[in-house]
């Protein structure tokens, strides 16, 4: 079938919108007509080679849309069903079997292999030349995406499907770090470094938790204002303030938990230094490949936990479903982060993301 996709031809190359061919769904496959796909920095990282993905190919991993065809053996999802395209997992490795699909041992292959887990690519050029597909199991910068039945999440009635794709990555990552990883104790404090999509999702999730002190740190006054409106009890502009000292002043000592959503190495250190005895620093933001960081040895011995998290940990399906319900209830208003762009203007969306003009650009396939 002929579809329209934003193709990246080469490393650092632009997104070129053109027609490509997509397969019919094979066994276990689900073909989705995409309504909208968020742009996430991980798409940019893949285009620039810091996350390996064979090019030419189609990126995009925050898609949502409507099922238009299913392959053999697919049960539980039908044509006409609105779905969020969740992260893939193999379902068979040790971590998947243990209930930790975000840490599937075949994750690298699943997100960046450029093809089905045990098969070929679903995409090719109109001349029949190979194109990589299945980026994060979807490649959804396109009017249609091939994914697997096991990774789609049904959308409840009453939600605009074109808005929901970012729930699968950026929003789940920030919210899951709070709800699955930190699990704030009643009356605890949490500091969030970086008020982009991930950090603001963390703030909104913390607002739905038992944490009573929620601090957002950023360098953009507009993002800090937004953080306050979404649930931060305090904000720190790190442009001219030492955030570690400011956190100590607000909390009357170190914070109980810190979330590092920037991937900027000096900020990683600030996040670790913001928590004290028995505190937890969660590393979320992506730094360049090969990056290293140092910590203070003595204060780390004080029962401190430094841990990483991918995609919000836990079960993506359960988390995404919960976030959709919270959104319906007005308790997770992530639509305030979103601005829509038509597929033809995908490069403008990328620029708006990098400049910070838009927190979460979403490419709307219907224009
Ligand atoms: Zn697995
Ligand atoms: Zn992402």
GROMACS .gro file of C-alpha atoms and ligand atoms in nm:
model
  369
    1UNK     CA    1   0.000   0.000   0.000
    2UNK     CA    2   0.123   0.348  -0.083
    3UNK     CA    3   0.148   0.588   0.212
    4UNK     CA    4   0.316   0.923   0.290
    5UNK     CA    5   0.612   0.932   0.528
    6UNK     CA    6   0.889   1.164   0.647
    7UNK     CA    7   1.203   0.980   0.535
    8UNK     CA    8   1.552   1.049   0.672
    9UNK     CA    9   1.786   0.961   0.386
   10UNK     CA   10   2.121   0.995   0.562
   11UNK     CA   11   2.291   1.080   0.891
   12UNK     CA   12   2.205   1.440   0.995
   13UNK     CA   13   1.981   1.465   0.688
   14UNK     CA   14   1.645   1.644   0.681
   15UNK     CA   15   1.304   1.477   0.702
   16UNK     CA   16   1.186   1.441   0.340
   17UNK     CA   17   0.810   1.395   0.306
   18UNK     CA   18   0.733   1.155   0.022
   19UNK     CA   19   0.538   0.849  -0.080
   20UNK     CA   20   0.662   0.504   0.026
   21UNK     CA   21   0.525   0.150   0.021
   22UNK     CA   22   0.413  -0.037   0.334
   23UNK     CA   23   0.344  -0.413   0.359
   24UNK     CA   24   0.017  -0.580   0.442
   25UNK     CA   25   0.015  -0.682   0.811
   26UNK     CA   26   0.181  -1.018   0.878
   27UNK     CA   27   0.116  -1.255   1.169
   28UNK     CA   28   0.081  -1.058   1.494
   29UNK     CA   29   0.103  -0.724   1.309
   30UNK     CA   30  -0.134  -0.431   1.341
   31UNK     CA   31  -0.154  -0.160   1.073
   32UNK     CA   32  -0.248   0.178   1.220
   33UNK     CA   33  -0.363   0.490   1.036
   34UNK     CA   34  -0.168   0.747   1.234
   35UNK     CA   35  -0.355   1.054   1.363
   36UNK     CA   36  -0.064   1.228   1.534
   37UNK     CA   37   0.298   1.163   1.638
   38UNK     CA   38   0.499   1.364   1.887
   39UNK     CA   39   0.853   1.475   1.811
   40UNK     CA   40   1.087   1.355   2.088
   41UNK     CA   41   1.457   1.438   2.116
   42UNK     CA   42   1.526   1.067   2.071
   43UNK     CA   43   1.416   1.107   1.707
   44UNK     CA   44   1.681   1.376   1.667
   45UNK     CA   45   1.940   1.161   1.843
   46UNK     CA   46   1.867   0.876   1.601
   47UNK     CA   47   1.888   1.106   1.299
   48UNK     CA   48   2.230   1.219   1.424
   49UNK     CA   49   2.360   0.868   1.490
   50UNK     CA   50   2.379   0.876   1.872
   51UNK     CA   51   2.111   0.606   1.880
   52UNK     CA   52   2.196   0.357   1.605
   53UNK     CA   53   1.922   0.316   1.342
   54UNK     CA   54   2.002   0.214   0.984
   55UNK     CA   55   1.925   0.486   0.727
   56UNK     CA   56   1.746   0.557   0.503
   57UNK     CA   57   1.442   0.499   0.716
   58UNK     CA   58   1.141   0.642   0.895
   59UNK     CA   59   1.160   0.762   1.257
   60UNK     CA   60   0.874   0.864   1.489
   61UNK     CA   61   0.790   0.680   1.811
   62UNK     CA   62   0.512   0.875   1.982
   63UNK     CA   63   0.224   0.781   1.755
   64UNK     CA   64  -0.147   0.723   1.808
   65UNK     CA   65  -0.420   0.647   1.558
   66UNK     CA   66  -0.680   0.399   1.443
   67UNK     CA   67  -0.631   0.031   1.358
   68UNK     CA   68  -0.712  -0.025   0.990
   69UNK     CA   69  -0.597  -0.388   0.945
   70UNK     CA   70  -0.469  -0.675   1.158
   71UNK     CA   71  -0.260  -0.979   1.069
   72UNK     CA   72  -0.316  -1.347   1.139
   73UNK     CA   73  -0.342  -1.450   1.501
   74UNK     CA   74  -0.423  -1.103   1.634
   75UNK     CA   75  -0.685  -1.104   1.908
   76UNK     CA   76  -0.794  -0.831   2.143
   77UNK     CA   77  -0.761  -0.548   1.893
   78UNK     CA   78  -0.980  -0.488   1.589
   79UNK     CA   79  -1.018  -0.258   1.293
   80UNK     CA   80  -1.162   0.077   1.397
   81UNK     CA   81  -1.006   0.068   1.744
   82UNK     CA   82  -0.826   0.390   1.848
   83UNK     CA   83  -0.487   0.308   2.000
   84UNK     CA   84  -0.169   0.459   2.140
   85UNK     CA   85   0.141   0.292   1.996
   86UNK     CA   86   0.331   0.174   2.305
   87UNK     CA   87   0.690   0.057   2.338
   88UNK     CA   88   0.762  -0.289   2.201
   89UNK     CA   89   0.895  -0.584   2.401
   90UNK     CA   90   0.975  -0.942   2.302
   91UNK     CA   91   0.750  -1.097   2.567
   92UNK     CA   92   0.982  -1.395   2.609
   93UNK     CA   93   1.311  -1.284   2.767
   94UNK     CA   94   1.389  -1.306   3.138
   95UNK     CA   95   1.292  -0.944   3.211
   96UNK     CA   96   0.971  -0.957   3.007
   97UNK     CA   97   0.868  -1.277   3.185
   98UNK     CA   98   0.950  -1.111   3.519
   99UNK     CA   99   0.705  -0.829   3.440
  100UNK     CA  100   0.965  -0.569   3.337
  101UNK     CA  101   0.899  -0.522   2.964
  102UNK     CA  102   1.061  -0.175   2.960
  103UNK     CA  103   1.387  -0.359   3.025
  104UNK     CA  104   1.334  -0.624   2.758
  105UNK     CA  105   1.673  -0.776   2.682
  106UNK     CA  106   1.606  -0.731   2.310
  107UNK     CA  107   1.519  -0.360   2.351
  108UNK     CA  108   1.810  -0.234   2.139
  109UNK     CA  109   1.704  -0.448   1.846
  110UNK     CA  110   1.337  -0.363   1.899
  111UNK     CA  111   1.383   0.015   1.902
  112UNK     CA  112   1.670   0.058   1.659
  113UNK     CA  113   1.704  -0.257   1.447
  114UNK     CA  114   1.511  -0.107   1.157
  115UNK     CA  115   1.296  -0.414   1.101
  116UNK     CA  116   1.053  -0.654   1.268
  117UNK     CA  117   1.201  -0.846   1.558
  118UNK     CA  118   1.214  -1.167   1.358
  119UNK     CA  119   1.159  -1.044   1.006
  120UNK     CA  120   1.213  -0.780   0.744
  121UNK     CA  121   1.127  -0.413   0.722
  122UNK     CA  122   0.764  -0.318   0.658
  123UNK     CA  123   0.868  -0.023   0.439
  124UNK     CA  124   1.036   0.032   0.101
  125UNK     CA  125   1.063   0.311  -0.152
  126UNK     CA  126   0.822   0.328  -0.445
  127UNK     CA  127   1.114   0.189  -0.651
  128UNK     CA  128   1.138  -0.111  -0.418
  129UNK     CA  129   1.460  -0.003  -0.242
  130UNK     CA  130   1.482  -0.095   0.130
  131UNK     CA  131   1.380   0.153   0.400
  132UNK     CA  132   1.421   0.090   0.773
  133UNK     CA  133   1.101   0.069   0.976
  134UNK     CA  134   0.984  -0.033   1.323
  135UNK     CA  135   1.168   0.250   1.502
  136UNK     CA  136   1.055   0.180   1.862
  137UNK     CA  137   0.834  -0.080   1.697
  138UNK     CA  138   0.640   0.179   1.493
  139UNK     CA  139   0.814   0.439   1.264
  140UNK     CA  140   0.515   0.670   1.295
  141UNK     CA  141   0.627   0.988   1.114
  142UNK     CA  142   0.393   0.862   0.844
  143UNK     CA  143   0.027   0.837   0.760
  144UNK     CA  144   0.040   0.465   0.851
  145UNK     CA  145   0.256   0.258   1.085
  146UNK     CA  146   0.309  -0.116   1.124
  147UNK     CA  147   0.329  -0.230   1.484
  148UNK     CA  148   0.249  -0.540   1.688
  149UNK     CA  149  -0.075  -0.623   1.866
  150UNK     CA  150   0.111  -0.665   2.195
  151UNK     CA  151   0.230  -0.304   2.203
  152UNK     CA  152  -0.089  -0.107   2.128
  153UNK     CA  153  -0.295   0.049   2.407
  154UNK     CA  154  -0.671   0.100   2.348
  155UNK     CA  155  -0.797   0.458   2.386
  156UNK     CA  156  -1.115   0.515   2.592
  157UNK     CA  157  -1.401   0.709   2.436
  158UNK     CA  158  -1.396   1.084   2.466
  159UNK     CA  159  -1.027   1.148   2.402
  160UNK     CA  160  -0.883   1.313   2.085
  161UNK     CA  161  -0.655   1.040   1.949
  162UNK     CA  162  -0.423   1.280   1.762
  163UNK     CA  163  -0.313   1.423   2.099
  164UNK     CA  164  -0.221   1.097   2.271
  165UNK     CA  165   0.098   0.965   2.107
  166UNK     CA  166   0.340   1.138   2.347
  167UNK     CA  167   0.188   0.933   2.631
  168UNK     CA  168   0.393   0.640   2.502
  169UNK     CA  169   0.735   0.801   2.550
  170UNK     CA  170   0.805   1.146   2.694
  171UNK     CA  171   0.499   1.170   2.918
  172UNK     CA  172   0.516   0.809   3.041
  173UNK     CA  173   0.887   0.853   3.109
  174UNK     CA  174   0.838   1.150   3.341
  175UNK     CA  175   0.518   1.029   3.505
  176UNK     CA  176   0.650   0.674   3.549
  177UNK     CA  177   0.968   0.799   3.717
  178UNK     CA  178   0.745   0.942   3.990
  179UNK     CA  179   0.466   0.683   4.006
  180UNK     CA  180   0.668   0.365   3.940
  181UNK     CA  181   1.021   0.448   4.055
  182UNK     CA  182   1.013   0.714   4.332
  183UNK     CA  183   0.663   0.633   4.468
  184UNK     CA  184   0.670   0.938   4.698
  185UNK     CA  185   0.601   0.886   5.067
  186UNK     CA  186   0.335   1.110   5.228
  187UNK     CA  187   0.475   1.456   5.289
  188UNK     CA  188   0.795   1.397   5.092
  189UNK     CA  189   0.984   1.638   4.867
  190UNK     CA  190   1.077   1.591   4.503
  191UNK     CA  191   1.288   1.816   4.280
  192UNK     CA  192   1.263   1.795   3.902
  193UNK     CA  193   1.557   1.921   3.695
  194UNK     CA  194   1.441   2.030   3.349
  195UNK     CA  195   1.086   2.148   3.274
  196UNK     CA  196   1.043   2.002   2.925
  197UNK     CA  197   0.795   1.728   2.839
  198UNK     CA  198   0.951   1.470   3.072
  199UNK     CA  199   0.998   1.708   3.364
  200UNK     CA  200   0.653   1.863   3.335
  201UNK     CA  201   0.499   1.515   3.317
  202UNK     CA  202   0.687   1.436   3.638
  203UNK     CA  203   0.549   1.751   3.801
  204UNK     CA  204   0.193   1.660   3.698
  205UNK     CA  205   0.240   1.305   3.827
  206UNK     CA  206   0.388   1.430   4.154
  207UNK     CA  207   0.080   1.650   4.193
  208UNK     CA  208  -0.121   1.326   4.186
  209UNK     CA  209   0.103   1.168   4.452
  210UNK     CA  210   0.158   1.210   4.825
  211UNK     CA  211   0.457   1.443   4.776
  212UNK     CA  212   0.383   1.784   4.924
  213UNK     CA  213   0.693   1.974   4.809
  214UNK     CA  214   0.737   1.969   4.431
  215UNK     CA  215   1.024   2.182   4.300
  216UNK     CA  216   1.089   2.251   3.931
  217UNK     CA  217   1.431   2.374   3.814
  218UNK     CA  218   1.489   2.523   3.467
  219UNK     CA  219   1.650   2.821   3.292
  220UNK     CA  220   1.339   2.939   3.107
  221UNK     CA  221   1.097   3.158   3.304
  222UNK     CA  222   0.806   3.057   3.077
  223UNK     CA  223   0.859   2.687   3.154
  224UNK     CA  224   0.882   2.756   3.526
  225UNK     CA  225   0.553   2.947   3.507
  226UNK     CA  226   0.397   2.649   3.331
  227UNK     CA  227   0.543   2.414   3.595
  228UNK     CA  228   0.376   2.622   3.867
  229UNK     CA  229   0.043   2.606   3.687
  230UNK     CA  230   0.077   2.228   3.649
  231UNK     CA  231   0.155   2.158   4.015
  232UNK     CA  232   0.503   2.271   4.119
  233UNK     CA  233   0.491   2.420   4.468
  234UNK     CA  234   0.827   2.596   4.414
  235UNK     CA  235   1.042   2.689   4.114
  236UNK     CA  236   1.412   2.767   4.082
  237UNK     CA  237   1.560   2.958   3.788
  238UNK     CA  238   1.908   2.803   3.757
  239UNK     CA  239   2.029   3.090   3.536
  240UNK     CA  240   2.146   3.289   3.835
  241UNK     CA  241   2.085   3.063   4.135
  242UNK     CA  242   2.271   2.759   4.272
  243UNK     CA  243   1.986   2.506   4.256
  244UNK     CA  244   2.136   2.268   4.513
  245UNK     CA  245   2.150   2.545   4.774
  246UNK     CA  246   1.803   2.665   4.675
  247UNK     CA  247   1.660   2.312   4.716
  248UNK     CA  248   1.820   2.290   5.061
  249UNK     CA  249   1.668   2.624   5.156
  250UNK     CA  250   1.320   2.522   5.040
  251UNK     CA  251   1.323   2.175   5.197
  252UNK     CA  252   1.513   2.270   5.513
  253UNK     CA  253   1.775   2.013   5.407
  254UNK     CA  254   1.823   1.786   5.106
  255UNK     CA  255   1.522   1.670   4.904
  256UNK     CA  256   1.393   1.314   4.935
  257UNK     CA  257   1.406   1.255   4.559
  258UNK     CA  258   1.552   1.428   4.254
  259UNK     CA  259   1.467   1.358   3.891
  260UNK     CA  260   1.727   1.450   3.629
  261UNK     CA  261   1.548   1.513   3.299
  262UNK     CA  262   1.811   1.711   3.105
  263UNK     CA  263   2.100   1.473   3.034
  264UNK     CA  264   2.337   1.767   3.094
  265UNK     CA  265   2.623   1.625   3.301
  266UNK     CA  266   2.670   1.916   3.546
  267UNK     CA  267   2.294   1.896   3.610
  268UNK     CA  268   2.324   1.521   3.677
  269UNK     CA  269   2.569   1.609   3.954
  270UNK     CA  270   2.333   1.876   4.090
  271UNK     CA  271   2.048   1.623   4.101
  272UNK     CA  272   2.261   1.372   4.291
  273UNK     CA  273   2.379   1.645   4.529
  274UNK     CA  274   2.020   1.759   4.590
  275UNK     CA  275   1.929   1.443   4.782
  276UNK     CA  276   2.077   1.337   5.113
  277UNK     CA  277   2.063   1.037   5.346
  278UNK     CA  278   1.844   0.762   5.203
  279UNK     CA  279   1.752   0.997   4.917
  280UNK     CA  280   1.699   0.884   4.559
  281UNK     CA  281   1.832   1.049   4.244
  282UNK     CA  282   1.672   0.917   3.926
  283UNK     CA  283   1.857   0.964   3.596
  284UNK     CA  284   1.620   1.006   3.303
  285UNK     CA  285   1.762   1.254   3.050
  286UNK     CA  286   1.976   1.120   2.766
  287UNK     CA  287   2.339   1.239   2.754
  288UNK     CA  288   2.564   1.191   2.445
  289UNK     CA  289   2.688   0.835   2.389
  290UNK     CA  290   2.987   0.756   2.611
  291UNK     CA  291   2.916   1.032   2.865
  292UNK     CA  292   3.042   0.973   3.219
  293UNK     CA  293   2.969   1.150   3.547
  294UNK     CA  294   3.127   1.160   3.893
  295UNK     CA  295   2.967   1.174   4.236
  296UNK     CA  296   3.088   1.248   4.586
  297UNK     CA  297   3.184   0.919   4.746
  298UNK     CA  298   3.121   0.992   5.114
  299UNK     CA  299   2.769   1.134   5.078
  300UNK     CA  300   2.674   0.849   4.844
  301UNK     CA  301   2.755   0.605   5.126
  302UNK     CA  302   2.475   0.763   5.327
  303UNK     CA  303   2.221   0.521   5.190
  304UNK     CA  304   2.177   0.725   4.875
  305UNK     CA  305   2.029   0.558   4.567
  306UNK     CA  306   2.128   0.666   4.217
  307UNK     CA  307   1.930   0.482   3.955
  308UNK     CA  308   1.836   0.509   3.593
  309UNK     CA  309   1.495   0.459   3.439
  310UNK     CA  310   1.376   0.392   3.087
  311UNK     CA  311   1.038   0.493   2.954
  312UNK     CA  312   0.883   0.521   3.300
  313UNK     CA  313   0.957   0.156   3.392
  314UNK     CA  314   0.679  -0.087   3.485
  315UNK     CA  315   0.404  -0.187   3.246
  316UNK     CA  316   0.363   0.071   2.971
  317UNK     CA  317   0.007  -0.039   2.899
  318UNK     CA  318  -0.105   0.014   3.260
  319UNK     CA  319   0.074   0.348   3.289
  320UNK     CA  320  -0.053   0.487   2.957
  321UNK     CA  321  -0.409   0.379   3.042
  322UNK     CA  322  -0.386   0.545   3.383
  323UNK     CA  323  -0.252   0.867   3.228
  324UNK     CA  324  -0.540   0.872   2.977
  325UNK     CA  325  -0.789   0.834   3.263
  326UNK     CA  326  -0.617   1.107   3.466
  327UNK     CA  327  -0.630   1.332   3.160
  328UNK     CA  328  -1.003   1.268   3.119
  329UNK     CA  329  -1.046   1.365   3.485
  330UNK     CA  330  -0.853   1.690   3.436
  331UNK     CA  331  -0.566   1.568   3.655
  332UNK     CA  332  -0.298   1.531   3.385
  333UNK     CA  333  -0.350   1.829   3.151
  334UNK     CA  334  -0.064   1.750   2.913
  335UNK     CA  335  -0.250   1.910   2.622
  336UNK     CA  336  -0.105   2.237   2.754
  337UNK     CA  337   0.240   2.126   2.634
  338UNK     CA  338   0.129   2.040   2.281
  339UNK     CA  339   0.126   2.236   1.957
  340UNK     CA  340   0.024   2.067   1.631
  341UNK     CA  341   0.213   2.080   1.299
  342UNK     CA  342   0.113   1.924   0.966
  343UNK     CA  343   0.344   1.651   0.830
  344UNK     CA  344   0.469   1.887   0.557
  345UNK     CA  345   0.604   2.115   0.833
  346UNK     CA  346   0.786   1.847   1.032
  347UNK     CA  347   1.115   2.040   1.006
  348UNK     CA  348   0.945   2.341   1.169
  349UNK     CA  349   0.827   2.111   1.449
  350UNK     CA  350   1.182   1.987   1.504
  351UNK     CA  351   1.313   2.344   1.516
  352UNK     CA  352   1.038   2.452   1.757
  353UNK     CA  353   1.136   2.164   1.985
  354UNK     CA  354   1.508   2.243   1.981
  355UNK     CA  355   1.459   2.618   2.026
  356UNK     CA  356   1.224   2.554   2.316
  357UNK     CA  357   0.944   2.752   2.148
  358UNK     CA  358   0.715   2.448   2.181
  359UNK     CA  359   0.740   2.194   2.464
  360UNK     CA  360   0.586   1.904   2.269
  361UNK     CA  361   0.529   1.943   1.895
  362UNK     CA  362   0.289   1.684   1.758
  363UNK     CA  363   0.277   1.609   1.386
  364UNK     CA  364  -0.089   1.578   1.284
  365UNK     CA  365  -0.108   1.350   0.980
  366UNK     CA  366  -0.444   1.482   0.862
  367UNK     CA  367  -0.288   1.830   0.825
  368LIG    ZN1  368   1.189  -0.921   2.627
  369LIG    ZN1  369   1.087   0.946   2.300
   0.00000   0.00000   0.00000
